[in-house]
Amino acid sequence: MRQSRTLIPTLREIPADAEIKSHQLLLKAGFIRQNSSGVYSYMPLGRKVLQKIEAIVREEMDKAGAVEMLMPALQQAELWQESGRWYTYGPELMRLKDRNQREFALGATHEEVITSLVRDEVKSYKRLPLTLYQIQTKFRDEKRPRFGLLRGREFVMKDAYSFHSNTESLDEVYQALFEAYSNVFRRCQLNFRAVIADSGAMGGKDTHEFMVLSDIGEDTIAYSDTSDYAANIEMAPVIMEYTKRDEADKELEKVLTENKKSIDEVSEFLTVSPNQCVKSLLFKIDEQYVLVLVRGDHEVNDIKLKNLFNAGIVELASQEETKEILSCPVGSLGPIGVSHVEIVADHAVKAIVNGVCGANEENYHYINVVPERDFSVSQYADLRFIQEGDPSPDGQGTILFAKGIEVGHVFKLGTRYSEAMNATYLDETGKSRPMIMGCYGIGVSRTLTAVAEQYNDENGLVWPANLAPYQVHVIAVNMKDEEQVKLAESIYTDLLEKHYEVLFDDRNERAGVKFADSDLIGLPLRITVGKKASEGMVEVKVRKTGETFEVHYEDLFAKVTSLLYTL
Ligand code: 9G3
């Protein structure tokens, strides 16, 4: 491709509103351009990388036995009303009306569409298992689009759906796609982990997320320092056994704690450690108020709370609600004497002896609190976030944290959609049964960003050779020098004939601009045709290492081939 013929609008300055490296560089190097908040154009170079990632995804999905198709982005509301999600999703689901005022959603995902399609076309167990996938644009009206393609309102997803007559078959396909995903992210040269995840609103039980380790990742991974255990912190179970302190129960006492509200203020004032305190928080769980107790040095895990109550909505009660329900402000809340609100506690609370908790009276706390003597709870459960240093849930090693970018997510859905939408098949005995389903997503545009985030240096992007928009960047230093142009043109033509992917900088720009743009775009190899063109000598430079080689034109292709092979 001649640079004078394509569109690569590189920028000299870093765009102000781009916070992370990949977003800055993809804008600066002319790979993407923003149309509106969270909505982007893929410029020619960006499109080429996207295509390479899609090609890897297709190869691995096809190898795993999935069949590609393409579903509509325009989804009639009736399908979402059948599954019930028309009513449970809020403004994130983009909705519109057609000319006859009929309601549609722009596809955020395709469980409803694929289930209605398979429901109509598949009747017998003989046609199962069936795994269909597509690579398509998804629409989600994110409240705060950010980080460029990482959290956009329109993005490219590969989404697959599998249909089964039994759970063993689902397990097989889940495993096959789990391996396919590992192959995809390995081939994209990404440092990733498959982590145990929470199925959230999707129902079903098993689910894994594929996380690329990155400091700018929005998810936190809890992983073991000795085994391969890794889980999204949202669901990582705490297996700690808590032992009571060996101390006689003391008499309960109410003390004045003037203006001491937070655990730190109270524990310091009363000279006890936070792990001697009971932290009480009022939650609203599907409109029901619940007082949740955790140890002072722990945090309530709202996902675990949601799963415990099998709830749809879990949120912290406001100050006003707290005052109204417990007639006491946040900061002096406690379980003692509370009988009109359900109380649940994390396991760690039960082991507290002679502890501290709020007295449900402003500026007062209780000391010498003994759980089960001074208050009781409806149940003790694992309700806290796992912390660094906790024992790994698999019993091997201790937990460390890392930040991750979610690039893939695989779910065992069960019959959540097939029952809601009556997608049934006739089994061997002729009995009608709901199909068992799995669903599997890869964020293709998000994967592109994760690669850019992992592969860059102070001069720009440094694409892995198999993902770069082109393999070789040919630069003629001075387009007014006939010798240089002649040699550069023949190198360009010869490389194309040998089926290399070549970007030829034939612009009438100063050498400095050409080299800066070349470093920014980040193709794996650069061939510079400069002063020594008259002797047939050119310079080959490896972008990743900065290594340069003086090569005679005759030896050039062998050099390019051997270098590309190592990248
Ligand atoms: C919506 C909106 C946002 C959503 C969803 C639906 C996430 C939604 C979960 C999934 C599950 C799997 C198939 C590919 C793999 C992931 N955000 N999810 O269902 F209407 Cl606005 O998408 N879908």
CSV table of N, CA and C and ligand atoms in Angstrom, one decimal, residues 80 85 89 92-94 108-111 139-140 157-161 202 409 411 417 439-441, ligand 1:
chain,number,residue,atom,x,y,z
A,80,TRP,N,-37.4,-10.0,23.4
A,80,TRP,CA,-36.8,-9.6,24.7
A,80,TRP,C,-38.0,-9.6,25.7
A,85,ARG,N,-36.2,-9.9,29.5
A,85,ARG,CA,-35.1,-8.9,29.6
A,85,ARG,C,-35.5,-7.5,29.1
A,89,TYR,N,-33.7,-4.8,31.7
A,89,TYR,CA,-32.6,-3.9,31.3
A,89,TYR,C,-33.0,-2.5,31.2
A,92,GLU,N,-29.2,1.1,29.3
A,92,GLU,CA,-28.1,0.5,28.6
A,92,GLU,C,-28.5,-0.2,27.3
A,93,LEU,N,-29.7,-0.7,27.3
A,93,LEU,CA,-30.2,-1.4,26.1
A,93,LEU,C,-30.8,-0.3,25.2
A,94,MET,N,-30.2,-0.1,24.0
A,94,MET,CA,-30.6,1.0,23.1
A,94,MET,C,-31.9,0.5,22.4
A,108,ALA,N,-27.5,-5.9,22.0
A,108,ALA,CA,-26.4,-5.8,23.0
A,108,ALA,C,-25.8,-7.2,23.1
A,109,THR,N,-26.6,-8.2,22.8
A,109,THR,CA,-26.1,-9.6,22.8
A,109,THR,C,-27.3,-10.3,22.1
A,110,HIS,N,-27.1,-11.6,21.8
A,110,HIS,CA,-28.0,-12.3,20.9
A,110,HIS,C,-28.7,-13.6,21.5
A,111,GLU,N,-28.8,-13.7,22.8
A,111,GLU,CA,-29.4,-14.9,23.3
A,111,GLU,C,-30.8,-15.1,22.8
A,139,PHE,N,-24.3,-3.1,20.6
A,139,PHE,CA,-24.6,-1.8,21.1
A,139,PHE,C,-25.0,-1.8,22.5
A,140,ARG,N,-24.3,-1.1,23.4
A,140,ARG,CA,-24.7,-1.0,24.8
A,140,ARG,C,-24.4,0.5,25.2
A,157,MET,N,-18.0,-7.9,18.8
A,157,MET,CA,-18.0,-9.1,19.6
A,157,MET,C,-18.1,-10.3,18.8
A,158,LYS,N,-17.4,-11.4,19.1
A,158,LYS,CA,-17.7,-12.7,18.6
A,158,LYS,C,-18.5,-13.3,19.7
A,159,ASP,N,-19.8,-13.6,19.3
A,159,ASP,CA,-20.6,-14.3,20.3
A,159,ASP,C,-21.1,-15.7,19.7
A,160,ALA,N,-21.0,-16.7,20.6
A,160,ALA,CA,-21.3,-18.0,20.2
A,160,ALA,C,-22.4,-18.6,21.1
A,161,TYR,N,-23.2,-19.5,20.6
A,161,TYR,CA,-24.3,-20.1,21.4
A,161,TYR,C,-24.3,-21.6,21.1
A,202,MET,N,-26.9,-13.8,34.2
A,202,MET,CA,-27.0,-14.8,33.1
A,202,MET,C,-27.5,-16.1,33.6
A,409,HIS,N,-15.6,-14.3,27.8
A,409,HIS,CA,-16.4,-14.7,28.9
A,409,HIS,C,-17.2,-15.9,28.4
A,411,PHE,N,-20.0,-19.0,29.4
A,411,PHE,CA,-21.1,-19.4,30.4
A,411,PHE,C,-21.7,-20.7,30.1
A,417,TYR,N,-32.8,-19.6,28.9
A,417,TYR,CA,-33.5,-19.0,27.8
A,417,TYR,C,-34.4,-19.9,27.1
A,439,CYS,N,-23.2,-20.0,26.3
A,439,CYS,CA,-22.9,-18.9,25.4
A,439,CYS,C,-21.5,-18.4,25.7
A,440,TYR,N,-20.8,-17.9,24.7
A,440,TYR,CA,-19.4,-17.6,24.7
A,440,TYR,C,-19.0,-16.3,24.0
A,441,GLY,N,-18.4,-15.4,24.7
A,441,GLY,CA,-18.1,-14.1,24.0
A,441,GLY,C,-16.7,-13.7,24.0
B,1,9G3,C1,-28.1,-6.2,27.6
B,1,9G3,C2,-27.2,-5.1,27.8
B,1,9G3,C3,-26.0,-5.3,28.3
B,1,9G3,C4,-25.5,-6.6,28.6
B,1,9G3,C5,-26.4,-7.7,28.4
B,1,9G3,C6,-27.7,-7.5,27.8
B,1,9G3,C7,-23.9,-8.1,29.3
B,1,9G3,C8,-25.9,-9.1,28.6
B,1,9G3,C9,-24.1,-10.5,29.4
B,1,9G3,C10,-23.8,-11.2,28.1
B,1,9G3,C11,-23.7,-12.7,28.2
B,1,9G3,C12,-23.1,-13.3,27.0
B,1,9G3,C13,-23.3,-13.8,24.6
B,1,9G3,C14,-21.8,-13.7,24.5
B,1,9G3,C15,-21.0,-13.9,25.8
B,1,9G3,C16,-21.6,-13.0,26.9
B,1,9G3,N1,-24.3,-6.9,29.1
B,1,9G3,N2,-24.7,-9.2,29.1
B,1,9G3,O1,-26.6,-10.1,28.4
B,1,9G3,F1,-29.3,-6.0,27.1
B,1,9G3,CL1,-27.8,-3.5,27.5
B,1,9G3,O2,-23.7,-10.6,27.1
B,1,9G3,N3,-23.8,-13.0,25.8
